[in-house]
Coordinates of C-alpha atoms and ligand atoms in Angstrom, one line a residue:
M15 CA -65.6 -155.4 -84.5
S16 CA -62.7 -157.0 -86.1
T17 CA -62.1 -161.1 -85.8
R18 CA -60.1 -161.6 -83.4
I19 CA -57.4 -165.0 -84.2
L20 CA -54.4 -166.1 -81.7
V21 CA -51.9 -168.1 -83.5
V22 CA -49.9 -170.1 -81.2
Y23 CA -47.0 -172.6 -81.6
Y24 CA -44.0 -174.5 -80.0
S25 CA -40.7 -174.6 -82.5
A26 CA -38.2 -176.3 -81.7
T27 CA -35.9 -175.4 -84.8
G28 CA -38.3 -173.3 -86.7
N29 CA -40.7 -175.0 -88.9
T30 CA -43.6 -174.9 -87.1
A31 CA -42.6 -171.1 -86.7
A32 CA -42.5 -170.6 -90.5
L33 CA -46.0 -172.4 -90.7
A34 CA -47.3 -170.4 -87.7
S35 CA -46.1 -166.9 -89.6
S36 CA -47.8 -168.1 -93.1
L37 CA -51.0 -169.2 -91.1
A38 CA -51.3 -165.4 -89.9
K39 CA -50.6 -164.1 -92.9
G40 CA -53.8 -165.6 -94.5
A41 CA -55.4 -164.5 -91.4
E42 CA -54.4 -160.9 -91.4
E43 CA -55.4 -161.3 -95.3
A44 CA -59.0 -162.2 -94.6
G45 CA -58.9 -158.8 -92.5
A46 CA -58.6 -160.6 -89.0
E47 CA -56.3 -158.8 -85.9
V48 CA -54.1 -161.4 -85.4
R49 CA -51.6 -162.1 -82.1
L50 CA -48.9 -164.4 -83.0
R51 CA -47.7 -166.2 -80.0
T52 CA -45.2 -168.8 -79.0
V53 CA -45.0 -171.4 -75.5
A54 CA -42.3 -171.4 -73.3
E55 CA -39.0 -174.0 -73.8
T56 CA -39.2 -176.4 -70.8
A57 CA -36.5 -178.8 -72.2
P58 CA -33.5 -178.9 -69.8
A59 CA -30.4 -177.1 -71.4
E60 CA -28.2 -180.0 -71.6
A61 CA -31.3 -181.7 -74.1
I62 CA -31.3 -178.6 -76.1
A63 CA -27.7 -178.6 -76.7
T64 CA -27.5 -182.2 -78.3
N65 CA -29.1 -181.0 -81.2
P66 CA -27.1 -177.7 -82.8
R67 CA -30.1 -176.7 -84.7
W68 CA -32.5 -176.9 -81.7
Q69 CA -29.7 -174.8 -79.9
A70 CA -29.3 -172.3 -82.4
W71 CA -33.4 -171.6 -82.5
V72 CA -33.1 -170.8 -78.9
D73 CA -30.2 -168.6 -79.2
S74 CA -31.6 -166.5 -81.9
G75 CA -34.9 -166.0 -79.9
P76 CA -37.0 -164.7 -78.8
H77 CA -39.2 -165.5 -81.5
A78 CA -42.6 -164.4 -80.6
E79 CA -44.2 -163.0 -77.3
L80 CA -45.4 -165.8 -75.1
A81 CA -49.2 -166.8 -75.1
T82 CA -50.8 -166.0 -72.2
L83 CA -54.6 -166.9 -71.1
D84 CA -55.6 -163.4 -71.6
D85 CA -54.8 -163.9 -75.3
L86 CA -57.0 -167.3 -75.7
D87 CA -59.9 -165.3 -73.8
W88 CA -59.2 -162.5 -76.0
A89 CA -59.6 -164.6 -79.3
D90 CA -62.7 -165.4 -81.1
G91 CA -60.6 -168.5 -83.1
L92 CA -57.2 -170.1 -82.7
A93 CA -54.8 -171.8 -84.4
V94 CA -52.7 -174.3 -82.7
G95 CA -49.4 -175.7 -84.1
S96 CA -46.6 -178.2 -82.8
P97 CA -43.9 -180.3 -84.4
T98 CA -44.5 -183.8 -84.2
R99 CA -43.0 -185.4 -81.1
F100 CA -43.2 -189.6 -81.2
G101 CA -46.5 -189.3 -82.9
G102 CA -48.4 -186.3 -80.9
P103 CA -47.5 -182.7 -79.7
A104 CA -44.7 -181.4 -77.9
S105 CA -45.0 -181.1 -74.3
Q106 CA -43.9 -177.8 -74.2
L107 CA -47.2 -176.9 -76.4
K108 CA -49.5 -179.3 -74.3
S109 CA -48.1 -177.3 -71.3
Y110 CA -50.0 -174.5 -72.3
L111 CA -52.9 -176.3 -73.0
D112 CA -53.0 -177.6 -69.8
T113 CA -53.4 -174.1 -68.0
T114 CA -56.5 -173.7 -69.8
G115 CA -58.6 -175.1 -67.1
G116 CA -59.8 -171.9 -65.4
L117 CA -61.0 -170.3 -68.5
W118 CA -63.0 -173.7 -69.3
A119 CA -64.5 -173.9 -65.9
K120 CA -66.1 -170.7 -66.8
G121 CA -67.7 -171.6 -70.1
K122 CA -65.1 -168.9 -71.9
L123 CA -63.3 -172.0 -74.3
A124 CA -67.3 -173.2 -75.6
N125 CA -67.7 -171.5 -79.2
K126 CA -64.3 -170.5 -80.2
V127 CA -63.3 -171.8 -83.7
A128 CA -60.3 -173.6 -83.9
T129 CA -57.6 -175.4 -86.2
S130 CA -54.5 -177.1 -85.7
F131 CA -51.2 -177.3 -87.7
T132 CA -48.0 -179.7 -87.6
T133 CA -44.4 -180.7 -89.0
A134 CA -42.9 -183.6 -88.8
S135 CA -39.9 -185.3 -90.2
T136 CA -41.4 -188.1 -92.2
A137 CA -44.8 -188.5 -94.3
H138 CA -46.1 -191.5 -92.1
G139 CA -44.5 -190.2 -89.0
G140 CA -47.4 -188.8 -87.2
L141 CA -48.7 -185.5 -88.8
E142 CA -52.3 -186.9 -88.5
S143 CA -52.1 -188.2 -84.6
T144 CA -50.5 -184.9 -83.9
L145 CA -53.2 -183.1 -85.1
L146 CA -56.2 -185.0 -83.5
A147 CA -54.5 -185.1 -80.3
I148 CA -54.5 -181.2 -80.3
N149 CA -58.0 -181.1 -81.7
N150 CA -58.9 -183.5 -78.4
A151 CA -58.3 -180.5 -76.7
F152 CA -60.9 -178.5 -78.6
Y153 CA -63.2 -180.8 -78.1
H154 CA -63.1 -181.0 -74.7
W155 CA -63.3 -177.0 -74.9
G156 CA -66.7 -177.1 -76.8
A157 CA -64.6 -174.9 -79.5
I158 CA -66.0 -175.8 -83.1
V159 CA -62.8 -177.2 -84.9
V160 CA -62.7 -176.1 -88.7
P161 CA -60.7 -178.6 -90.9
L162 CA -58.6 -178.0 -93.8
G163 CA -60.6 -180.5 -96.1
Y164 CA -59.6 -179.7 -99.7
A165 CA -61.5 -176.4 -99.5
D166 CA -59.2 -174.7 -102.0
A167 CA -58.0 -176.4 -105.3
H168 CA -53.9 -176.3 -103.6
L169 CA -55.0 -178.6 -100.7
L170 CA -55.1 -181.3 -103.4
E171 CA -52.0 -180.8 -104.2
S172 CA -50.6 -180.2 -100.6
G173 CA -52.5 -182.7 -98.9
N174 CA -53.8 -183.0 -95.9
P175 CA -57.6 -182.7 -94.7
Y176 CA -56.7 -182.8 -91.1
G177 CA -54.9 -179.3 -90.9
G178 CA -51.5 -177.6 -92.4
S179 CA -48.4 -179.6 -92.2
F180 CA -45.1 -180.0 -93.8
V181 CA -42.8 -182.9 -94.3
S182 CA -39.4 -181.5 -93.5
R183 CA -37.6 -184.6 -94.7
K184 CA -33.8 -184.3 -93.8
S185 CA -33.8 -181.1 -92.1
A186 CA -35.8 -179.4 -95.2
E187 CA -37.6 -175.9 -94.1
P188 CA -41.2 -175.3 -94.9
D189 CA -41.6 -175.2 -99.0
E190 CA -43.8 -172.6 -100.8
T191 CA -46.2 -175.3 -101.3
A192 CA -47.0 -176.1 -97.6
L193 CA -46.7 -172.6 -96.8
R194 CA -49.6 -171.8 -99.4
A195 CA -51.8 -174.2 -97.6
L196 CA -51.2 -172.6 -94.6
Q197 CA -52.1 -169.6 -95.5
L198 CA -55.4 -170.7 -96.6
Q199 CA -55.9 -172.4 -93.5
G200 CA -55.1 -168.6 -92.0
N201 CA -58.1 -167.5 -94.1
R202 CA -60.4 -170.1 -93.8
L203 CA -59.9 -169.9 -90.1
A204 CA -60.6 -166.2 -89.8
T205 CA -63.6 -166.1 -92.7
I206 CA -65.5 -168.9 -90.4
T207 CA -64.6 -167.5 -87.1
G208 CA -66.4 -163.7 -88.6
Y209 CA -69.3 -165.5 -89.5
V210 CA -69.2 -167.4 -85.9
A211 CA -68.2 -164.3 -83.9
D212 CA -70.9 -162.2 -85.9
G213 CA -73.5 -164.9 -85.1
L214 CA -72.6 -164.8 -81.4
R215 CA -72.9 -161.1 -80.8
G216 CA -76.1 -160.7 -82.6
A217 CA -77.5 -163.4 -80.2
E218 CA -76.1 -161.4 -77.4
K219 CA -78.1 -158.6 -78.3
Ligands
LIG313 C1 -37.7 -185.7 -79.9 C2 -38.1 -185.9 -81.0 C3 -39.2 -186.2 -81.4 C4 -39.8 -186.6 -82.5 N1 -40.5 -187.3 -83.4 C5 -41.0 -188.0 -84.6 C6 -42.2 -188.7 -85.0 O1 -42.4 -189.0 -84.3 N2 -42.5 -188.4 -86.7 C7 -41.4 -187.8 -87.5 O2 -41.8 -187.6 -88.1 N3 -40.9 -186.7 -86.9 C8 -40.5 -186.1 -85.4 N4 -39.6 -185.6 -85.2 C9 -39.3 -184.9 -86.1 C10 -39.5 -183.2 -85.8 O3 -41.2 -183.3 -85.5 C11 -39.3 -182.5 -87.3 O4 -38.4 -182.3 -87.0 C12 -39.9 -181.3 -87.2 O5 -40.0 -180.5 -88.5 C13 -39.4 -180.1 -86.2 O6 -40.2 -178.9 -86.3 P1 -39.4 -177.6 -85.6 O7 -38.6 -177.3 -86.6 O8 -40.9 -176.5 -85.2 O9 -39.0 -177.9 -84.3 C14 -39.1 -185.5 -83.8 C15 -38.4 -185.0 -83.4 C16 -37.6 -184.7 -82.2 C17 -36.5 -184.0 -81.4

């Protein structure tokens, strides 16, 4: 049975979506079956209209299917991504996480393997605090949190051991350095999830 990976993200202007695609590619290259999903846009139309890039992203969607609770239940491992919003994850992403109480109560989220990724417009604008805030949900679930670390030489260049990230200063789009780090994160997530899932299936026999 192949390893099942869910990649779920929120993106307002496309940067987190690009990171998510690269992570999904890395997981697929490691042999995983991958579901790439986004979450519902909940911001009012007048807020979206204040930012032409946000409006253009919404108008050019949908960019992926919406994540369901079944996707989460299905997954052996998952990657969760959000742009930084005032130092934390976007409410749209948090809204999805906040629907997972039923699965959590049944113990269905324990032992999932989980990792997080983000983008912010400035290097000190909250990349790490966003990743750590996403990870808080994983700790409560009893998930096994996989940081990026410096597990590959490339990561010394891209440089965020907490998780894949990109600084989108002056509206820059994710560059090759960031996308490569996300690809490695997907590979690492799928590989480690495979070890854990195989072990859990073996223990159930
Ligand atoms: C309401 C709002 C809050 C933001 N807060 C931060 C922040 O705290 N730090 C930062 O560096 N960038 C912040 N940003 C910038 C975004 O995180 C950044 O542009 C990101 O690359 C957008 O990703 P996306 O294209 O996936 O939406 C904020 C943007 C918005 C619209």
